[in-house]
Coordinates of C-alpha atoms in Angstrom, one line a residue:
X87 CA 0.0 0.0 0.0
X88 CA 1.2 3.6 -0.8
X89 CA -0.2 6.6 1.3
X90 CA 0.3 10.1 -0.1
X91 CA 0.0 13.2 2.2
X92 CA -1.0 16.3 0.8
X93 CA -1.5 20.0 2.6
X94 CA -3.8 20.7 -0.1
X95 CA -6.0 19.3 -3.2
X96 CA -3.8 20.5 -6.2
X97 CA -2.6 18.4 -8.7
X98 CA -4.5 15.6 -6.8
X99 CA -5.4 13.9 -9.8
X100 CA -1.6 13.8 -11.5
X101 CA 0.3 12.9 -8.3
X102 CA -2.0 9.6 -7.9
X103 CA -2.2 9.2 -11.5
X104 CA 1.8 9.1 -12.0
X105 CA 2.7 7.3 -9.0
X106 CA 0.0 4.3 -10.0
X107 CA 1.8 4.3 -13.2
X108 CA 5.1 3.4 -11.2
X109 CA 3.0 1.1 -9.1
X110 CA 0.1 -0.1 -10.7
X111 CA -0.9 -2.9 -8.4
X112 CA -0.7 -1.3 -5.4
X113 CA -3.5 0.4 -3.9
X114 CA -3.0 4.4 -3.2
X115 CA -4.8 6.4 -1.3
X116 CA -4.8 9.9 -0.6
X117 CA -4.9 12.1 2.8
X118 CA -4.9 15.7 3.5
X119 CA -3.0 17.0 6.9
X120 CA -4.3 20.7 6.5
X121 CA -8.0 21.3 6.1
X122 CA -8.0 24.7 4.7
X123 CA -8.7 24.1 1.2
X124 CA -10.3 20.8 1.1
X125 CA -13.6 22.2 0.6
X126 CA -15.3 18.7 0.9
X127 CA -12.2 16.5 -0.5
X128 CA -12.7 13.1 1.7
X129 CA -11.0 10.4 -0.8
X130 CA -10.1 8.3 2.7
X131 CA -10.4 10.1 6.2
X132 CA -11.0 13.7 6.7
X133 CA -8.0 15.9 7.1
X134 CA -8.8 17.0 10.8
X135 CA -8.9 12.5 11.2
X136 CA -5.6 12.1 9.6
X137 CA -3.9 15.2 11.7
X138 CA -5.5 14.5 14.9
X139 CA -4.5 10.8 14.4
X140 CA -1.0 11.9 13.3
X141 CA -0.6 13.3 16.2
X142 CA -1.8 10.7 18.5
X143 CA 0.1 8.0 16.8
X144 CA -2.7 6.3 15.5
X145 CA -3.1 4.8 11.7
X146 CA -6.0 6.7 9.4
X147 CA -9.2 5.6 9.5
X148 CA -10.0 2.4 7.6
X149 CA -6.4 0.6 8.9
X150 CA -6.0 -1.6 12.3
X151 CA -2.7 -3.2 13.0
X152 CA -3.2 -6.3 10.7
X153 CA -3.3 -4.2 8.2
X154 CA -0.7 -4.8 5.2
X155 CA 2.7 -3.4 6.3
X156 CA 2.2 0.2 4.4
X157 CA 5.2 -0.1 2.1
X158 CA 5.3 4.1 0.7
X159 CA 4.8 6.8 2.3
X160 CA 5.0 10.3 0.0
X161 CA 4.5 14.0 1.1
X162 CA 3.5 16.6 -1.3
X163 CA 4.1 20.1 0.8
X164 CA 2.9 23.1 -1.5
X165 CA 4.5 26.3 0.3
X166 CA 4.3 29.9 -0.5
X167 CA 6.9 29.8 -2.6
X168 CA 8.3 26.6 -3.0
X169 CA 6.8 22.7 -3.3
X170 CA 8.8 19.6 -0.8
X171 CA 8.6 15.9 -1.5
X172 CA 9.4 13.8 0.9
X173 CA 9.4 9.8 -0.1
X174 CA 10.1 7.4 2.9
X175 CA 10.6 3.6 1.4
X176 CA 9.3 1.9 5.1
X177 CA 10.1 -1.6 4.2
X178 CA 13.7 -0.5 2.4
X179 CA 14.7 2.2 5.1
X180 CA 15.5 4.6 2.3
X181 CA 14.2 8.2 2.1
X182 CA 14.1 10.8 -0.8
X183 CA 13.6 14.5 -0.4
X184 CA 13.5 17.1 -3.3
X185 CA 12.7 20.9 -2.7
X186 CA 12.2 23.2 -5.5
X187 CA 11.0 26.7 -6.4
X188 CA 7.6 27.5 -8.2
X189 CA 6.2 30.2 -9.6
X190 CA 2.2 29.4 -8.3
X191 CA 0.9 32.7 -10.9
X192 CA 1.8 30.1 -13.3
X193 CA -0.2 26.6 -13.0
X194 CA 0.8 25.0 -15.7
X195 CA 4.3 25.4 -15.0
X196 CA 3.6 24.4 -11.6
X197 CA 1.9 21.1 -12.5
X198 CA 4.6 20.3 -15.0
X199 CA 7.7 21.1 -12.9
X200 CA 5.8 19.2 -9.8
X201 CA 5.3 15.7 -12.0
X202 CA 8.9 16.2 -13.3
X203 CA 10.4 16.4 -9.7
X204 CA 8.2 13.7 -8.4
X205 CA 8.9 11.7 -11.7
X206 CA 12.5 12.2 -11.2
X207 CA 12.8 10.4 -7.6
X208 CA 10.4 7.6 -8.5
X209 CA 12.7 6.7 -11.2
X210 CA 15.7 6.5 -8.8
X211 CA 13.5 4.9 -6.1
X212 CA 12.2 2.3 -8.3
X213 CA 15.1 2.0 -10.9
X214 CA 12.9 2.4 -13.8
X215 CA 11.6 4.7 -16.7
X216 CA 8.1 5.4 -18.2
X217 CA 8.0 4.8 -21.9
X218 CA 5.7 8.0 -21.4
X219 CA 7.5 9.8 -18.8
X220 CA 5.1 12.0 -16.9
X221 CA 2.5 12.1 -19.3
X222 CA -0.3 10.7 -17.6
X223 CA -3.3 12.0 -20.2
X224 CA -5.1 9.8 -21.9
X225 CA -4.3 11.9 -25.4
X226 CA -1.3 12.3 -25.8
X227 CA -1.0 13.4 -29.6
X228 CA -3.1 16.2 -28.7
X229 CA 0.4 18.2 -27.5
X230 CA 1.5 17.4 -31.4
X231 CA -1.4 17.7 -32.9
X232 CA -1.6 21.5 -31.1
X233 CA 1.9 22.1 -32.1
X234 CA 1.9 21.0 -35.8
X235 CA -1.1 23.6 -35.9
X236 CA 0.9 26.3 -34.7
X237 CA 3.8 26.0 -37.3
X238 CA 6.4 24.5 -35.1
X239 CA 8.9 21.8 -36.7
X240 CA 8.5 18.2 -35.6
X241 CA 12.4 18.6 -34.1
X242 CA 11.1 21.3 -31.8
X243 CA 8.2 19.4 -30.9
X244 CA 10.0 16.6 -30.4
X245 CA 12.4 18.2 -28.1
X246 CA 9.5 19.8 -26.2
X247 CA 8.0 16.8 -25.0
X248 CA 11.2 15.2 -24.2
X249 CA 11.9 18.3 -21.7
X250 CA 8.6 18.6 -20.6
X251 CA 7.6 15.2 -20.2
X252 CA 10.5 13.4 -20.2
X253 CA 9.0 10.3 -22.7
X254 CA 10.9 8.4 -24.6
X255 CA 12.1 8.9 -27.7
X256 CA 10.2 6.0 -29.4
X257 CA 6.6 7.1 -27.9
X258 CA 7.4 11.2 -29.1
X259 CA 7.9 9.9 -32.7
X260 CA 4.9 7.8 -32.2
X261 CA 2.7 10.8 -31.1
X262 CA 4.2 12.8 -33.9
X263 CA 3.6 10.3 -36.7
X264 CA -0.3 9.9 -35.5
X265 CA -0.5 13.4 -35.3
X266 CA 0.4 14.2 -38.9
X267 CA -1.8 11.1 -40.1
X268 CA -4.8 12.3 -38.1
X269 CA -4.2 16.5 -39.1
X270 CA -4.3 15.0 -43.0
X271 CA -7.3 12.6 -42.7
X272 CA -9.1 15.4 -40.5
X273 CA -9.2 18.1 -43.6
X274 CA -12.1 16.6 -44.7
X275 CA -14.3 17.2 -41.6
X276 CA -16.4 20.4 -41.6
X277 CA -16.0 21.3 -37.5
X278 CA -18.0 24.0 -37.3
X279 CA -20.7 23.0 -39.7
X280 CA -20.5 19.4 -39.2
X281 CA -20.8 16.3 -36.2
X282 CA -20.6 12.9 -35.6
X283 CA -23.7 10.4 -33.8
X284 CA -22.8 7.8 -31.3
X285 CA -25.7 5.4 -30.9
X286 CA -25.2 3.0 -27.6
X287 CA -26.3 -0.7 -27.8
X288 CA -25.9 -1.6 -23.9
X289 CA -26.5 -5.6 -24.8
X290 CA -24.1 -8.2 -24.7
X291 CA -23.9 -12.1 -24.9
X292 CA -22.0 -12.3 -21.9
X293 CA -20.1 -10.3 -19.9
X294 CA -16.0 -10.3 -20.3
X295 CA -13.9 -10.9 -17.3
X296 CA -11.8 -6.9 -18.4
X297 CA -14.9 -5.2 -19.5
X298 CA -16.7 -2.1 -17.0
X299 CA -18.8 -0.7 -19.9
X300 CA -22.2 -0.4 -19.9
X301 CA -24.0 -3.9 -20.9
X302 CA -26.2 -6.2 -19.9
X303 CA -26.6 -9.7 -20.8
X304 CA -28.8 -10.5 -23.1
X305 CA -30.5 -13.3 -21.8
X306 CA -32.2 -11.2 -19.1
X307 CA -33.0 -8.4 -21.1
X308 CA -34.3 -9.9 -24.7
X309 CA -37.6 -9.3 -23.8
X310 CA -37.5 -5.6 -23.2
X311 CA -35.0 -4.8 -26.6
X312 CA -38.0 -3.4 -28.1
X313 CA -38.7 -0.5 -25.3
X314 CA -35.0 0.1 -25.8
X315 CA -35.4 0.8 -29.3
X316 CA -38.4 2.8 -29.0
X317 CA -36.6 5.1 -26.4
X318 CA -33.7 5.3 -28.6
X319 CA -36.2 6.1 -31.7
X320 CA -37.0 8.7 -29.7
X321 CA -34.2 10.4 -28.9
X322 CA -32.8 10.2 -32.6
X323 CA -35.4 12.3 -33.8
X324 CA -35.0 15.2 -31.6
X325 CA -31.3 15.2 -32.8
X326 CA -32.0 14.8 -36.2
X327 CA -34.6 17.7 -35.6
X328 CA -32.1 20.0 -33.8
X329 CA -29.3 19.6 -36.1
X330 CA -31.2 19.1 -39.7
X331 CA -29.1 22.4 -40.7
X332 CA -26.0 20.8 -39.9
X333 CA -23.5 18.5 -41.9
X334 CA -23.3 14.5 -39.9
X335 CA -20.2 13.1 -41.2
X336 CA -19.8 10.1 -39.3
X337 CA -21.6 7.2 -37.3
X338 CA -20.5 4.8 -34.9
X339 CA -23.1 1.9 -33.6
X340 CA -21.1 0.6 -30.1
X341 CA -22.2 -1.1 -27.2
X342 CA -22.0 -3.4 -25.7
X343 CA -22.6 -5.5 -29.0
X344 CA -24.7 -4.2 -31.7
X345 CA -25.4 -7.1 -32.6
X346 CA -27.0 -8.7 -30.3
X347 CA -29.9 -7.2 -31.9
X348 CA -31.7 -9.8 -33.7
X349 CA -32.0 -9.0 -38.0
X350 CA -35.1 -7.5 -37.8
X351 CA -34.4 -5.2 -34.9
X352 CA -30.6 -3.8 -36.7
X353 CA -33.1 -3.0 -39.8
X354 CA -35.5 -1.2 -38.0
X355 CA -32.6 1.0 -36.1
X356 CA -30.4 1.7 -39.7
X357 CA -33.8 2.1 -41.1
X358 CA -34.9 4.8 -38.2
X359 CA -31.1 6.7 -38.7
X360 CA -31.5 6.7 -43.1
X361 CA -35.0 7.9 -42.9
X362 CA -33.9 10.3 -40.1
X363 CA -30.7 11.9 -41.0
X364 CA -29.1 13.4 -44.8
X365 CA -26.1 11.1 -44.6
X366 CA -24.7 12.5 -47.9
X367 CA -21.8 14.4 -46.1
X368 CA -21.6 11.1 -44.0
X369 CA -17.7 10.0 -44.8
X370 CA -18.1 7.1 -42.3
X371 CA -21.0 4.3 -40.9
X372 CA -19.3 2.2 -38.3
X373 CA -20.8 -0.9 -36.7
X374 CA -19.4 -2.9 -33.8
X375 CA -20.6 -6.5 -35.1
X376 CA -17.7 -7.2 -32.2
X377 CA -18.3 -10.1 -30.6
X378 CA -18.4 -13.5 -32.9
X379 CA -21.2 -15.5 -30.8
X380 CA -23.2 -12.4 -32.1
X381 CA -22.8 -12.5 -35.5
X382 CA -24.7 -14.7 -38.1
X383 CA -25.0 -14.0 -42.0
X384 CA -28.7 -12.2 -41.8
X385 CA -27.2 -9.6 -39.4
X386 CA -24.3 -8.9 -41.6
X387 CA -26.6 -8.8 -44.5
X388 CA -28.5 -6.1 -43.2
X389 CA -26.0 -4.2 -42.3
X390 CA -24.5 -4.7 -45.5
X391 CA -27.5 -4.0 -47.8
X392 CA -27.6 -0.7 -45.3
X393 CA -24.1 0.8 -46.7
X394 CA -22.5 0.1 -43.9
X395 CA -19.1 0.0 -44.6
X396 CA -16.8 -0.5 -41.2
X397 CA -17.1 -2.8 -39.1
X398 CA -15.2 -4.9 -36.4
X399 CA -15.0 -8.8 -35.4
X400 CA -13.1 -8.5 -32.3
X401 CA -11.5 -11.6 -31.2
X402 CA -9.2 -9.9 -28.3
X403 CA -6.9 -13.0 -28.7
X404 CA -6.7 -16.2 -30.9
X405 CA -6.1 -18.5 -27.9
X406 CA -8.5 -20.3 -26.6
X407 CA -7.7 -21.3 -23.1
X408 CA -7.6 -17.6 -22.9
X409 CA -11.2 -16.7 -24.1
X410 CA -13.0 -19.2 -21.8
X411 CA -10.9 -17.4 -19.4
X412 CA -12.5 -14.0 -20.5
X413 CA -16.2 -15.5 -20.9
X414 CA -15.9 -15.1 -24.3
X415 CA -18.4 -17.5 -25.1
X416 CA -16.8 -18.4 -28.8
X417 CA -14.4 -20.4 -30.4
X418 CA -11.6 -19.0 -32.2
X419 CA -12.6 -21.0 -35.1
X420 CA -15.9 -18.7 -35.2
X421 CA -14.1 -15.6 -35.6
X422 CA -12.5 -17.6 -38.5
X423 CA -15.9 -18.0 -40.1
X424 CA -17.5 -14.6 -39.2
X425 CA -14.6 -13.3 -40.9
X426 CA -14.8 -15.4 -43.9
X427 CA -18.7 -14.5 -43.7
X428 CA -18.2 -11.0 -44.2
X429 CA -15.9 -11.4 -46.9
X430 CA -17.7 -13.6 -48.8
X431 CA -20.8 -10.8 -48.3
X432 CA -18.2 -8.1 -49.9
X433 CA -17.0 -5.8 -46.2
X434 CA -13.5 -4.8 -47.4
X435 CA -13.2 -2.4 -44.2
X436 CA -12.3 -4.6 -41.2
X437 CA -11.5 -4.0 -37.9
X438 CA -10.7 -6.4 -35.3
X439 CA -9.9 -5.6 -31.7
X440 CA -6.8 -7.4 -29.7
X441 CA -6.1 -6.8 -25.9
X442 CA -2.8 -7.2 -24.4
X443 CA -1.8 -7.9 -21.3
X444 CA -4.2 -10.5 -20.5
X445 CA -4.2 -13.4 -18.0
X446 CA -1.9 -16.3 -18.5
X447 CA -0.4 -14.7 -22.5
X448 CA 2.9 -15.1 -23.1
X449 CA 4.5 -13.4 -25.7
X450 CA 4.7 -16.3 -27.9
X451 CA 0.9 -16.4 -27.3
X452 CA 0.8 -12.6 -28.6
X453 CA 2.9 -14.1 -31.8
X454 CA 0.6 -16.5 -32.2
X455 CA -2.3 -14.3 -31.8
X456 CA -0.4 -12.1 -34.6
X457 CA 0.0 -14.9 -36.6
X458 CA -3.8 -15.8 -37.2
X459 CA -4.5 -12.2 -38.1
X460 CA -2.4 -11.1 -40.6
X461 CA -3.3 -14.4 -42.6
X462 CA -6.8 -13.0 -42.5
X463 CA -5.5 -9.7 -43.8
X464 CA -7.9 -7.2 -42.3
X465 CA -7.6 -3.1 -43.2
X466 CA -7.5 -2.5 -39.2
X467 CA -5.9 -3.7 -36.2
X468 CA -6.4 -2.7 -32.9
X469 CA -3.6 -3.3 -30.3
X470 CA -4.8 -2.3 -26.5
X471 CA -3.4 -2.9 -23.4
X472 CA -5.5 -4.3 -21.1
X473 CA -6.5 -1.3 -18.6
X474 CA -8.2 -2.9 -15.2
X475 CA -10.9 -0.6 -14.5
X476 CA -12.7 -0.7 -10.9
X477 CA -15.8 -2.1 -11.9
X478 CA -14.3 -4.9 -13.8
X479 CA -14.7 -8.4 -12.8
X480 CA -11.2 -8.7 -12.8
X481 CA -10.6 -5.9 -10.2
X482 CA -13.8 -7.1 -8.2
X483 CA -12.5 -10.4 -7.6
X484 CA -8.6 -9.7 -7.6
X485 CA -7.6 -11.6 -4.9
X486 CA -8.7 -15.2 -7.2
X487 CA -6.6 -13.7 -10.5
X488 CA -4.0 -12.4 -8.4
X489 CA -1.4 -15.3 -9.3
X490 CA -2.3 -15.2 -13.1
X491 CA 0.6 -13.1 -14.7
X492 CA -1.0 -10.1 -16.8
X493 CA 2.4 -9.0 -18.9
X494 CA 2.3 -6.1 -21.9
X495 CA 6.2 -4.6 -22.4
X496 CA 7.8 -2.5 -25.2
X497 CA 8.8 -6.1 -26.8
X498 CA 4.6 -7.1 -27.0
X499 CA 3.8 -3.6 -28.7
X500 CA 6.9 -3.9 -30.9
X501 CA 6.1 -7.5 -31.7
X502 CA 2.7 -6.5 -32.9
X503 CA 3.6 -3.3 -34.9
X504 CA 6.1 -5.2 -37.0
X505 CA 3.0 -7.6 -38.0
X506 CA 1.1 -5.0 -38.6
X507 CA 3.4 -3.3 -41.2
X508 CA 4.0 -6.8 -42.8
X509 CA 0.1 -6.4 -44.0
X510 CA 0.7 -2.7 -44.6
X511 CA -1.2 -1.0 -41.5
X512 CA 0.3 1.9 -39.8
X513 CA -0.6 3.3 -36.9
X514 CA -3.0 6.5 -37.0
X515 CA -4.7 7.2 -34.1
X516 CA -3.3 6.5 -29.8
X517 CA -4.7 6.8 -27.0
X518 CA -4.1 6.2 -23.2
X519 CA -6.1 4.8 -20.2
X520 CA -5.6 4.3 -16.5
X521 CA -4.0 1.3 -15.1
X522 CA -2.8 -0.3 -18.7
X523 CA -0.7 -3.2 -18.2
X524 CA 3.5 -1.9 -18.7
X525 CA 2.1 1.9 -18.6
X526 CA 2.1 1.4 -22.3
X527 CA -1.1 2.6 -24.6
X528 CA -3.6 2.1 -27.6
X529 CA -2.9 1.8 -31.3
X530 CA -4.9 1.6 -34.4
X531 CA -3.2 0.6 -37.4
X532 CA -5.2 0.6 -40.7
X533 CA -4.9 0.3 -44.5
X534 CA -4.3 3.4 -46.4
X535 CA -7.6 4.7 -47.2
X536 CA -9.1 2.9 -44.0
X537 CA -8.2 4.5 -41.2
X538 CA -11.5 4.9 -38.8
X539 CA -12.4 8.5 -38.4
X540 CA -14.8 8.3 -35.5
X541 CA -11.7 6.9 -33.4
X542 CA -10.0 10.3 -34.5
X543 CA -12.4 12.3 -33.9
X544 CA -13.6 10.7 -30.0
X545 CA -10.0 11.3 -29.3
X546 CA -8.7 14.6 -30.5
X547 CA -12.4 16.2 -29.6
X548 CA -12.4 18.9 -32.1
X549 CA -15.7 18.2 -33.3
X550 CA -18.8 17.5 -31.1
X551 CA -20.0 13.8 -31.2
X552 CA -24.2 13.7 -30.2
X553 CA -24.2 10.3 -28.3
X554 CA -27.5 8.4 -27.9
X555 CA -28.4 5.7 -25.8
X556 CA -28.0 4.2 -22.0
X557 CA -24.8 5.4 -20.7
X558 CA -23.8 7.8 -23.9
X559 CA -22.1 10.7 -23.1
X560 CA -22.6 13.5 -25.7
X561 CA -19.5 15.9 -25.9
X562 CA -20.7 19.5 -27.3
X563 CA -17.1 21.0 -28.9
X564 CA -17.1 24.6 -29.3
X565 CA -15.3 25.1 -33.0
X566 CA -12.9 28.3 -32.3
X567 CA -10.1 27.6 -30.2
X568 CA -9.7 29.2 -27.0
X569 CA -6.5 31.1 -26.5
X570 CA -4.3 27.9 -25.6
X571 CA -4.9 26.1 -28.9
X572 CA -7.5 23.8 -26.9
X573 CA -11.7 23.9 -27.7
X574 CA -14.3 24.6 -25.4
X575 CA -16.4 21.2 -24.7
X576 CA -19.3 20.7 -21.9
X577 CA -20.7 17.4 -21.8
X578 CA -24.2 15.5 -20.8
X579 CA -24.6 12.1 -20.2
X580 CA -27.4 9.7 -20.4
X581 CA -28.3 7.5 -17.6
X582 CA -26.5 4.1 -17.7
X583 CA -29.0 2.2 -16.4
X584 CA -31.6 0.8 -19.2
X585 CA -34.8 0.8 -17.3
X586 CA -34.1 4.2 -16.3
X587 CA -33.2 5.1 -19.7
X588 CA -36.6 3.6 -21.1
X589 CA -38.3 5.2 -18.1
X590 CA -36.5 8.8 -18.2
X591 CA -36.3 9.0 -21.8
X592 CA -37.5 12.5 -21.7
X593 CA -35.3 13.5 -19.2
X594 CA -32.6 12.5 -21.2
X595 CA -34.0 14.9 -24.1
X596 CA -34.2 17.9 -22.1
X597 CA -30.7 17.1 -20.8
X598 CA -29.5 17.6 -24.6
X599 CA -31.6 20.7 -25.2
X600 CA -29.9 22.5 -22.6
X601 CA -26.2 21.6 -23.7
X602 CA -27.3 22.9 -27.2
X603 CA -29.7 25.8 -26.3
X604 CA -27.5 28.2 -28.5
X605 CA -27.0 25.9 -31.3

C-alpha cells in the first residue's frame, strides 16, 4: 500500500495518476493534513482525522494493526513559494527528499515542474523509466497535434515533449507520426458545420472478465430490446430535428454488442437513422458486429445491404484457453468463419480488436495471436493494453486472479507493430487509459484509405459527437479555439441504467436541449 499526504488538493489527480503508473498494483490512497482548502475532499479520512491521528500516533481511518505493512509513504508540501517531496521507502529504510521553487501565478508550470520532480525520484527509487515519462493524459498526440497547428517543426516538438515530459524517444515519434496522419485525414471534416452520432447498444452475450462498460446480458433483457429501441427512436429524432441544418459526417453503432440485436431489430434501427438523417456528407458508418457468438449471416446482411461499410470482429486473442478465461463465449474458429462470412458478403473495411496484457499470455501467445490475423488480412488492427478498471470483474474479484501473470512490455507492442506493417497498416490514431498493463497505450493501425475517423475524432475532440443511448455521453465541442490552442467542450450524459433510460427517456432529451440551447 502507498499513502500520499497532501496540505492541499492540487494536482490531486496527476500525483495519484503518476505514481499508480510506477505502481500499478498497489492500492494508493490519498490524505490531507491541512483542512484549509479541502472544501469537501474526503478520498479516505477527513483531514482533521488524519492530523488528529498523526498526532496521536494512530493509523487513518480504515487501517487496524493487521493491516498490510504500508510499504510508501509520499509528502507533497505546497508552500508559498516553494513545493517539498518527501518519499520514505518503510520496508527499504531509504528516504528521498526534493525541494524546488515554483512560480504558483503560473499553473501549468507548476503542475509540469511538480510531476517532473516527483517523476524524477520515482525513477531512482524504483530504478525504472516510463515509456511515457510524466504524461499521464489519456491523449497524448493532442500536444502534437496543437503544435503542428501552430507551425512549429516536428524537431522542436519533439524536443518539447522530451523536456517537458520526459518520454521516450520512441513514444514522441509515435505521437508525432499519428498526429500528422490524423491532421491529413481530419481536412475533410467540416468542425463547425459538421458532427458525428454515437448510438449505444448496452447488450451483450455475456459479460467479459476486463470489461466495465455499460452492458447487460442478453438473456435477461431480450424481452424488453423493443422498449429500448423505442426510447432510442426517440431520442434520434429530436437530434436529427435539432441539427437538420448541420453536416453529420460520421456514425458509430457501439455497445455493448450491436449485434445482439436480432435481424429484424438492426433493420429497424439503420432504417430509423436513413430515414432520419441526410447522410450525404456522411464519410463514415461504423458498426461494432464485435463479438463472434453475435454475428450470423442475416445480421451482416443487413448491415450490408444498409451501406455500412466499417465494421469490427473482435476476437481480443486467438487462444482459446484464454477466451474461456475471458467469458468469451466463442471459439476462435468462429471468428474464423464470421470473418470469412463478411468477406464472402463483400465488407472490405475490417477492424478487429486485440487486448494485451491478459491473463496467463505469453509473448509467444501474442505471436501466435499475430499470426492468425495477418493471414486474415484485415484493413485494421487494434492493439490495447489491457487497462483494469474498478468495476471490472477482474478488479472485483482480484484476490482469485492475483497469481495469473498479466504481462504487456515494449517487446509485446513492438512485436505487434512489425506484424502489422508486414500487411501494410500503420498506426493512425493512440490513446491512453488508467491502469494499462506496462504503462504502455492504444494503437490503431489501418490500410491506407481505411483509417476509422470516428476513433480520431472521439479522441482529439475537435468536433462535437451527439451520443444516444443508455450510458452515452454527448460531448458538445465549441469550434474556435480558445487562446491555448485547446476547444471549449461541456458534456451531458445519459443514464446508464436501461430501465431508467426507457423510463427517463424525456429526461434525457431535455438534458440535450440544454447543452445545445445556443446551437
Amino acid at each position: 500500500m502507498i499513502e500520499i499526504y497532501l496540505n492541499k488538493p492540487e494536482f490531486e489527480y496527476d500525483i495519484h495518476s503518476l505514481i499508480k503508473a510506477f505502481f500499478p498494483k498497489d492500492n494508493v490512497e490519498i490524505y490531507y493534513t491541512d483542512d484549509a482548502e479541502i472544501q469537501g475532499k474526503n478520498l479516505a479520512c477527513t483531514a482533521h482525522e488524519v492530523s488528529k491521528m498523526e498526532q496521536n500516533g494512530k493509523k487513518p481511518q480504515g487501517e487496524t494493526e493487521d493491516t498490510e505493512k504500508v510499504l510508501e509513504t509520499i509528502r507533497v508540501n505546497y508552500g508559498k513559494k516553494e513545493i517539498t517531496l518527501d518519499w520514505t521507502r518503510v520496508e527499504l529504510e531509504e528516504n528521498y527528499h526534493s525541494s524546488f521553487a515554483v512560480d504558483f501565478s503560473d499553473r501549468i508550470q507548476v503542475k509540469n515542474k511538480l510531476k517532473q520532480e516527483l517523476y524524477g525520484f520515482l525513477a531512482e527509487g524504483c530504478k525504472e523509466t516510463l515509456p511515457w515519462g510524466t504524461l499521464t493524459g489519456i491523449r497524448p498526440t493532442k500536444i502534437p497535434m496543437k503544435l503542428l497547428n501552430e507551425g512549429v517543426s516536428e524537431e522542436e516538438i519533439g524536443q518539447y515533449m522530451k523536456d517537458t515530459y520526459l518520454a521516450s524517444e520512441e513514444k514522441i515519434n509515435l505521437s508525432i507520426d499519428i498526429a500528422k496522419r490524423e491532421r491529413k485525414l481530419l481536412e475533410k471534416i467540416d468542425y463547425e458545420n459538421g458532427y458525428s452520432l454515437y448510438i449505444g447498444i448496452p447488450f451483450c452475450p455475456s459479460t467479459c472478465l476486463y470489461c466495465s462498460f455499460t452492458s447487460y446480458p442478453l438473456a435477461a433483457w431480450s424481452s424488453k430490446v423493443d422498449r429500448y429501441l423505442d426510447a432510442l427512436e426517440k431520442e434520434l429524432t429530436y437530434v436529427a430535428t435539432k441539427f437538420y441544418h448541420k453536416k453529420l459526417n460520421s456514425i458509430y453503432i457501439g455497445g455493448g454488442t450491436p449485434t445482439t440485436l436480432n435481424p429484424a431489430q438492426l433493420d429497424r434501427l439503420i432504417r430509423k437513422i436513413k430515414c432520419s438523417f441526410d447522410l450525404s456528407h456522411c464519410v463514415e458508418f461504423t458498426v461494432e458486429a464485435g463479438r463472434p457468438d453475435s454475428i450470423t449471416r442475416d445480421k451482416l446482411q443487413v448491415l450490408k445491404q444498409h451501406g455500412v461499410e466499417r465494421i469490427s470482429i473482435n476476437p481480443q486473442t486467438m487462444k482459446q484457453e484464454t477466451l474461456d478465461l475471458l467469458g468469451r463465449r466463442h471459439t476462435v474458429e468462429q471468428i474464423k468463419e464470421c470473418y470469412k462470412m463478411a468477406r464472402d458478403l463483400g465488407f472490405d473495411n475490417i477492424n478487429m480488436d486485440l487486448i494485451l496484457g491478459l491473463p496467463k499470455e505469453t509473448l509467444e501467445d501474442v505471436r501466435h495471436t499475430m499470426e492468425e490475423l495477418i493471414a486474415l488480412e484485415p484493413e485494421n488492427i487494434t492493439i490495447h493494453s489491457l487497462a483494469i478498471k474498478r468495476a471490472a470483474r477482474l478488479n472485483i474479484f482480484k484476490d482469485y486472479y492475483k497469481d495469473m501473470e498479466m504481462v504487456n512490455t515494449k517487446e509485446h507492442m513492438d512485436l505487434c507493430q512489425e506484424y502489422c506493417e508486414k500487411i501494410g497498416l500503420y498506426p493512425y490514431y493512440l490513446y491512453r487509459q488508467k491502469g494499462m498493463a506496462g504503462n504502455m497505450e492504444n494503437v490503431g493501425y489501418a490500410k491506407e484509405g481505411k483509417a476509422g475517423v470516428y476513433n480520431i475524432l472521439i479522441m482529439e475532440e475537435v468536433q462535437t459527437i451527439v451520443a444516444c443511448g443508455a450510458g452515452a455521453t454527448t460531448k458538445r465541442v465549441w469550434p474556435t479555439p480558445e487562446a491555448d490552442g485547446t476547444h471549449r467542450i461541456e458534456r451531458c450524459e445519459n443514464v446508464k441504467d436501461v430501465g431508467q433510460y426507457m423510463d427517463r427517456i424525456d429526461e434525457m432529451i431535455v438534458r440535450k436541449q440544454r447543452l445545445f440551447a445556443e446551437a
